[in-house]
Tab-separated table of C-alpha atoms in Angstrom:
chain	number	residue	atom	x	y	z
A	326	UNK	CA	70.223	-50.265	52.822
A	327	UNK	CA	67.081	-49.811	54.946
A	328	UNK	CA	68.867	-47.290	57.147
A	329	UNK	CA	69.849	-45.252	54.099
A	330	UNK	CA	66.259	-45.323	52.740
A	331	UNK	CA	64.765	-44.298	56.095
A	332	UNK	CA	67.267	-41.483	56.453
A	333	UNK	CA	66.465	-40.205	52.960
A	334	UNK	CA	62.725	-40.167	53.633
A	335	UNK	CA	63.249	-38.350	56.933
A	336	UNK	CA	65.452	-35.745	55.243
A	337	UNK	CA	62.865	-35.182	52.476
A	338	UNK	CA	59.995	-34.713	54.948
A	339	UNK	CA	62.049	-32.254	57.002
A	340	UNK	CA	62.959	-30.147	53.946
A	341	UNK	CA	59.316	-30.135	52.750
A	342	UNK	CA	58.064	-28.992	56.149
A	343	UNK	CA	60.656	-26.244	56.360
A	344	UNK	CA	59.805	-25.011	52.846
A	345	UNK	CA	56.065	-25.041	53.634
A	346	UNK	CA	56.631	-22.881	56.740
A	347	UNK	CA	57.940	-20.107	54.483
A	348	UNK	CA	54.856	-19.975	52.182
A	349	UNK	CA	51.915	-17.847	53.300
A	350	UNK	CA	48.498	-19.466	53.455
A	351	UNK	CA	46.295	-19.118	50.340
A	352	UNK	CA	43.427	-17.968	52.603
A	353	UNK	CA	44.564	-15.159	54.937
A	354	UNK	CA	43.354	-15.152	58.487
A	355	UNK	CA	40.603	-12.559	58.936
A	356	UNK	CA	41.584	-9.546	61.005
A	357	UNK	CA	38.770	-8.113	63.071
A	358	UNK	CA	35.061	-8.893	62.648
A	359	UNK	CA	33.798	-10.196	59.314
A	360	UNK	CA	31.494	-7.625	57.665
A	361	UNK	CA	27.890	-8.635	57.062
A	362	UNK	CA	26.804	-9.424	53.498
A	363	UNK	CA	25.783	-6.312	51.550
A	364	UNK	CA	22.134	-6.356	50.443
A	365	UNK	CA	21.517	-5.587	46.770
A	366	UNK	CA	20.198	-2.129	46.055
A	367	UNK	CA	16.423	-2.081	45.592
A	368	UNK	CA	15.240	-1.890	41.997
A	369	UNK	CA	13.721	1.403	40.896
A	370	UNK	CA	9.972	1.067	40.517
A	371	UNK	CA	8.557	1.469	37.032
A	372	UNK	CA	6.814	4.800	36.440
A	373	UNK	CA	3.026	4.834	36.401
A	374	UNK	CA	1.942	5.324	32.812
A	375	UNK	CA	-1.402	6.493	31.491
A	376	UNK	CA	-2.946	6.232	28.025
A	377	UNK	CA	-5.315	9.197	27.899
A	378	UNK	CA	-8.706	9.144	26.237
A	379	UNK	CA	-9.992	11.967	24.058
A	380	UNK	CA	-13.519	12.680	22.878
A	381	UNK	CA	-14.941	15.457	20.732
A	382	UNK	CA	-18.249	17.277	21.016
A	383	UNK	CA	-21.050	15.077	19.725
A	384	UNK	CA	-23.440	16.094	17.004
A	385	UNK	CA	-26.343	14.556	18.963
A	386	UNK	CA	-28.147	14.014	15.678
A	387	UNK	CA	-29.523	10.539	15.079
A	388	UNK	CA	-27.881	8.885	12.093
A	389	UNK	CA	-25.296	11.663	11.849
A	390	UNK	CA	-22.362	10.646	14.029
A	391	UNK	CA	-19.420	13.035	14.311
A	392	UNK	CA	-15.972	11.498	14.635
A	393	UNK	CA	-12.374	12.687	14.384
A	394	UNK	CA	-9.965	10.571	12.377
A	395	UNK	CA	-6.364	10.827	13.579
A	396	UNK	CA	-3.426	9.109	11.918
A	397	UNK	CA	0.118	8.657	13.187
A	398	UNK	CA	2.941	8.938	10.657
A	399	UNK	CA	5.718	7.469	12.778
A	400	UNK	CA	8.439	6.229	10.424
A	401	UNK	CA	8.468	4.298	7.159
A	402	UNK	CA	6.582	5.288	4.023
A	403	UNK	CA	3.180	6.815	3.316
A	404	UNK	CA	0.298	4.362	2.908
A	405	UNK	CA	-1.219	5.429	-0.402
A	406	UNK	CA	-4.258	3.200	0.151
A	407	UNK	CA	-5.318	5.443	3.027
A	408	UNK	CA	-4.025	8.747	1.700
A	409	UNK	CA	-5.680	8.370	-1.704
A	410	UNK	CA	-8.990	7.409	-0.056
A	411	UNK	CA	-8.945	10.488	2.147
A	412	UNK	CA	-8.279	12.748	-0.840
A	413	UNK	CA	-10.698	11.038	-3.235
A	414	UNK	CA	-13.558	10.920	-0.726
A	415	UNK	CA	-12.722	14.398	0.633
A	416	UNK	CA	-12.520	13.117	4.193
A	417	UNK	CA	-10.767	15.447	6.652
A	418	UNK	CA	-8.287	14.043	9.184
A	419	UNK	CA	-5.605	15.072	11.650
A	420	UNK	CA	-2.160	13.658	10.848
A	421	UNK	CA	0.538	13.391	13.532
A	422	UNK	CA	3.960	13.437	11.864
A	423	UNK	CA	7.465	12.824	13.180
A	424	UNK	CA	10.558	14.619	11.938
A	425	UNK	CA	11.852	11.253	10.724
A	426	UNK	CA	8.761	10.580	8.628
A	427	UNK	CA	8.813	14.052	7.070
A	428	UNK	CA	12.351	13.507	5.781
A	429	UNK	CA	11.377	10.310	3.976
A	430	UNK	CA	8.027	11.357	2.508
A	431	UNK	CA	8.197	14.680	0.662
A	432	UNK	CA	5.586	13.596	-1.887
A	433	UNK	CA	3.016	12.744	0.774
A	434	UNK	CA	3.792	15.991	2.582
A	435	UNK	CA	3.075	17.859	-0.646
A	436	UNK	CA	-0.351	16.188	-0.826
A	437	UNK	CA	-1.102	17.270	2.740
A	438	UNK	CA	-0.061	20.853	2.074
A	439	UNK	CA	-2.039	20.981	-1.188
A	440	UNK	CA	-5.221	20.040	0.688
A	441	UNK	CA	-5.380	22.367	3.715
A	442	UNK	CA	-9.154	21.954	3.860
A	443	UNK	CA	-8.680	18.238	4.559
A	444	UNK	CA	-5.535	17.836	6.594
A	445	UNK	CA	-4.480	19.229	9.927
A	446	UNK	CA	-0.822	18.373	10.616
A	447	UNK	CA	0.267	17.998	14.226
A	448	UNK	CA	3.349	16.973	16.213
A	449	UNK	CA	4.290	13.308	16.762
A	450	UNK	CA	7.823	14.104	17.972
A	451	UNK	CA	11.337	14.249	16.635
A	452	UNK	CA	12.481	10.625	16.864
A	453	UNK	CA	9.336	8.713	17.881
A	454	UNK	CA	10.402	8.357	21.511
A	455	UNK	CA	7.788	7.809	24.268
A	456	UNK	CA	7.205	11.037	26.187
A	457	UNK	CA	8.003	9.596	29.599
A	458	UNK	CA	10.477	11.536	31.718
A	459	UNK	CA	11.917	8.599	33.658
A	460	UNK	CA	13.872	5.707	32.120
A	461	UNK	CA	11.677	2.751	31.156
A	462	UNK	CA	10.586	0.670	28.181
A	463	UNK	CA	7.186	1.087	26.543
A	464	UNK	CA	6.366	-1.764	24.161
A	465	UNK	CA	10.117	-2.329	24.002
A	466	UNK	CA	10.883	1.291	23.056
A	467	UNK	CA	13.177	3.249	25.380
A	468	UNK	CA	11.482	6.310	26.841
A	469	UNK	CA	12.858	9.838	26.659
A	470	UNK	CA	14.014	9.289	30.234
A	471	UNK	CA	14.282	12.880	31.519
A	472	UNK	CA	12.342	16.165	31.401
A	473	UNK	CA	15.017	17.611	29.120
A	474	UNK	CA	14.697	14.706	26.695
A	475	UNK	CA	10.906	14.997	26.648
A	476	UNK	CA	11.245	18.688	25.786
A	477	UNK	CA	13.716	17.871	23.001
A	478	UNK	CA	11.353	15.262	21.546
A	479	UNK	CA	8.497	17.767	21.457
A	480	UNK	CA	10.461	20.826	20.349
A	481	UNK	CA	12.496	18.878	17.790
A	482	UNK	CA	9.329	17.577	16.160
A	483	UNK	CA	7.789	21.041	16.011
A	484	UNK	CA	10.954	22.590	14.563
A	485	UNK	CA	11.059	19.996	11.787
A	486	UNK	CA	7.434	20.711	10.911
A	487	UNK	CA	7.950	24.448	10.651
A	488	UNK	CA	11.111	23.914	8.589
A	489	UNK	CA	9.036	21.772	6.183
A	490	UNK	CA	6.541	24.584	5.648
A	491	UNK	CA	3.885	23.312	8.061
A	492	UNK	CA	2.144	25.779	10.399
A	493	UNK	CA	3.311	25.586	14.025
A	494	UNK	CA	1.531	22.660	15.721
A	495	UNK	CA	-0.823	22.947	18.684
A	496	UNK	CA	-1.332	19.267	19.480
A	497	UNK	CA	1.206	16.627	20.494
A	498	UNK	CA	0.899	12.865	20.549
A	499	UNK	CA	3.887	10.908	21.803
A	500	UNK	CA	5.130	7.564	20.572
A	501	UNK	CA	2.984	4.717	21.992
A	502	UNK	CA	0.439	7.334	23.235
A	503	UNK	CA	1.552	6.577	26.800
A	504	UNK	CA	2.902	9.142	29.281
A	505	UNK	CA	3.674	9.613	32.931
A	506	UNK	CA	1.748	12.384	34.666
A	507	UNK	CA	4.780	14.603	35.169
A	508	UNK	CA	5.555	14.519	31.437
A	509	UNK	CA	1.952	15.455	30.689
A	510	UNK	CA	2.392	18.507	32.917
A	511	UNK	CA	5.623	19.432	31.166
A	512	UNK	CA	4.108	19.152	27.681
A	513	UNK	CA	1.030	21.129	28.680
A	514	UNK	CA	3.310	23.839	30.123
A	515	UNK	CA	4.911	24.077	26.672
A	516	UNK	CA	1.524	25.094	25.284
A	517	UNK	CA	0.434	21.806	23.699
A	518	UNK	CA	-2.790	19.875	24.012
A	519	UNK	CA	-2.119	16.147	24.194
A	520	UNK	CA	-4.065	13.928	21.812
A	521	UNK	CA	-5.469	10.784	23.299
A	522	UNK	CA	-8.134	8.726	21.527
A	523	UNK	CA	-11.226	6.641	22.196
A	524	UNK	CA	-11.059	4.008	19.412
A	525	UNK	CA	-7.878	2.105	18.567
A	526	UNK	CA	-8.529	1.415	14.921
A	527	UNK	CA	-5.624	-0.715	13.793
A	528	UNK	CA	-3.746	-1.890	16.899
A	529	UNK	CA	-0.594	-0.052	15.936
A	530	UNK	CA	-1.149	-1.138	12.303
A	531	UNK	CA	-0.646	-4.760	13.399
A	532	UNK	CA	-4.230	-5.982	13.045
A	533	UNK	CA	-5.654	-7.679	9.996
A	534	UNK	CA	-7.792	-5.877	7.425
A	535	UNK	CA	-11.136	-7.339	8.536
A	536	UNK	CA	-10.824	-6.580	12.243
A	537	UNK	CA	-9.423	-3.104	11.493
A	538	UNK	CA	-12.393	-2.335	9.278
A	539	UNK	CA	-14.814	-3.487	11.983
A	540	UNK	CA	-13.113	-1.475	14.712
A	541	UNK	CA	-13.138	1.800	12.802
A	542	UNK	CA	-16.623	1.282	11.370
A	543	UNK	CA	-17.904	0.849	14.958
A	544	UNK	CA	-16.907	4.422	15.907
A	545	UNK	CA	-19.750	6.360	17.490
A	546	UNK	CA	-20.755	9.981	17.852
A	547	UNK	CA	-17.944	11.866	19.633
A	548	UNK	CA	-15.212	9.255	19.122
A	549	UNK	CA	-11.589	9.978	18.237
A	550	UNK	CA	-10.068	7.182	16.147
A	551	UNK	CA	-6.332	6.476	16.047
A	552	UNK	CA	-4.766	4.570	13.142
A	553	UNK	CA	-1.512	4.664	11.182
A	554	UNK	CA	-0.674	5.983	7.729
A	555	UNK	CA	2.938	4.822	7.566
A	556	UNK	CA	2.758	1.066	6.988
A	557	UNK	CA	1.872	0.458	3.329
A	558	UNK	CA	2.829	-3.228	3.507
A	559	UNK	CA	0.558	-4.051	6.454
A	560	UNK	CA	-2.918	-5.505	5.931
A	561	UNK	CA	-4.411	-2.997	8.383
A	562	UNK	CA	-4.229	-0.206	5.808
A	563	UNK	CA	-6.693	-1.996	3.555
A	564	UNK	CA	-9.148	-2.225	6.440
A	565	UNK	CA	-8.722	1.468	7.256
A	566	UNK	CA	-9.525	2.501	3.682
A	567	UNK	CA	-12.650	0.306	3.547
A	568	UNK	CA	-13.891	1.574	6.912
A	569	UNK	CA	-13.604	5.199	5.794
A	570	UNK	CA	-15.833	4.522	2.800
A	571	UNK	CA	-18.304	2.597	5.008
A	572	UNK	CA	-18.547	5.427	7.532
A	573	UNK	CA	-19.061	8.046	4.830
A	574	UNK	CA	-21.868	5.967	3.321
A	575	UNK	CA	-23.587	5.987	6.729
A	576	UNK	CA	-23.596	9.776	6.785
A	577	UNK	CA	-20.774	10.205	9.280
A	578	UNK	CA	-19.454	13.722	9.791
A	579	UNK	CA	-15.647	13.780	9.808
A	580	UNK	CA	-13.862	16.587	11.641
A	581	UNK	CA	-10.308	17.580	12.470
A	582	UNK	CA	-9.265	18.222	16.051
A	583	UNK	CA	-8.841	21.926	15.373
A	584	UNK	CA	-12.457	22.215	14.181
A	585	UNK	CA	-14.337	21.045	17.255
A	586	UNK	CA	-14.388	21.180	21.048
A	587	UNK	CA	-12.844	18.257	22.858
A	588	UNK	CA	-12.405	16.672	26.263
A	589	UNK	CA	-9.323	14.715	27.322
A	590	UNK	CA	-8.663	12.955	30.599
A	591	UNK	CA	-5.507	13.028	32.765
A	592	UNK	CA	-5.368	16.833	32.330
A	593	UNK	CA	-4.259	16.488	28.718
A	594	UNK	CA	-6.488	19.260	27.374
A	595	UNK	CA	-7.436	21.381	30.400
């Protein structure tokens, strides 16, 4: 019995060994030298962005500050709190409109066009895309990403304005008001002045009413104020409207960009 068991085990081991010899190894033997590990490609550096300042010629009269109010109409609806205050108080302003905003706000556009002595309409782009000609994110918004896309953003916005019955624009302000220097050169070569600012009135319409009012009311002789006229549900609009009345009561002179000499940095107006 033991001899039979031993013989069976020996036969099984022999068959298993023979079968294993016919199966290739799961890990092949390397042929030749093993290549060195490939280093990951270096990440592209983020473009250098600038946020240009803009000032207008001062009045240089004590108690008679001159400021330019500029409003971005990016997307969304018109803020009637601001628009009605501008019309009622006869306060001039420069409004930067996108093609997207124009499509959604024909009534507000009619008010602008009915008051040419108050409102200067300028170009805020076709789709509210940052005018940066290399791919990046600006406040989470994808940039135009190429010179061709920057040109389309500018030209598309201008075409929509003319189609809506607005005179051809001379100023451009891109989404986020940030640019790379090469895009600034491209936009200037298209014949546009680029509108920076010196006072951020409403923090992209995200500030509260009280702090917005204080920021705008603090504007001094020669300042260019940026705020937004497209967020009627935000508290900032209430602060904008109150600040306009406060400034007028102080004897402030309001001007549009087209009415006065200006100086912008980063070669935005040269």
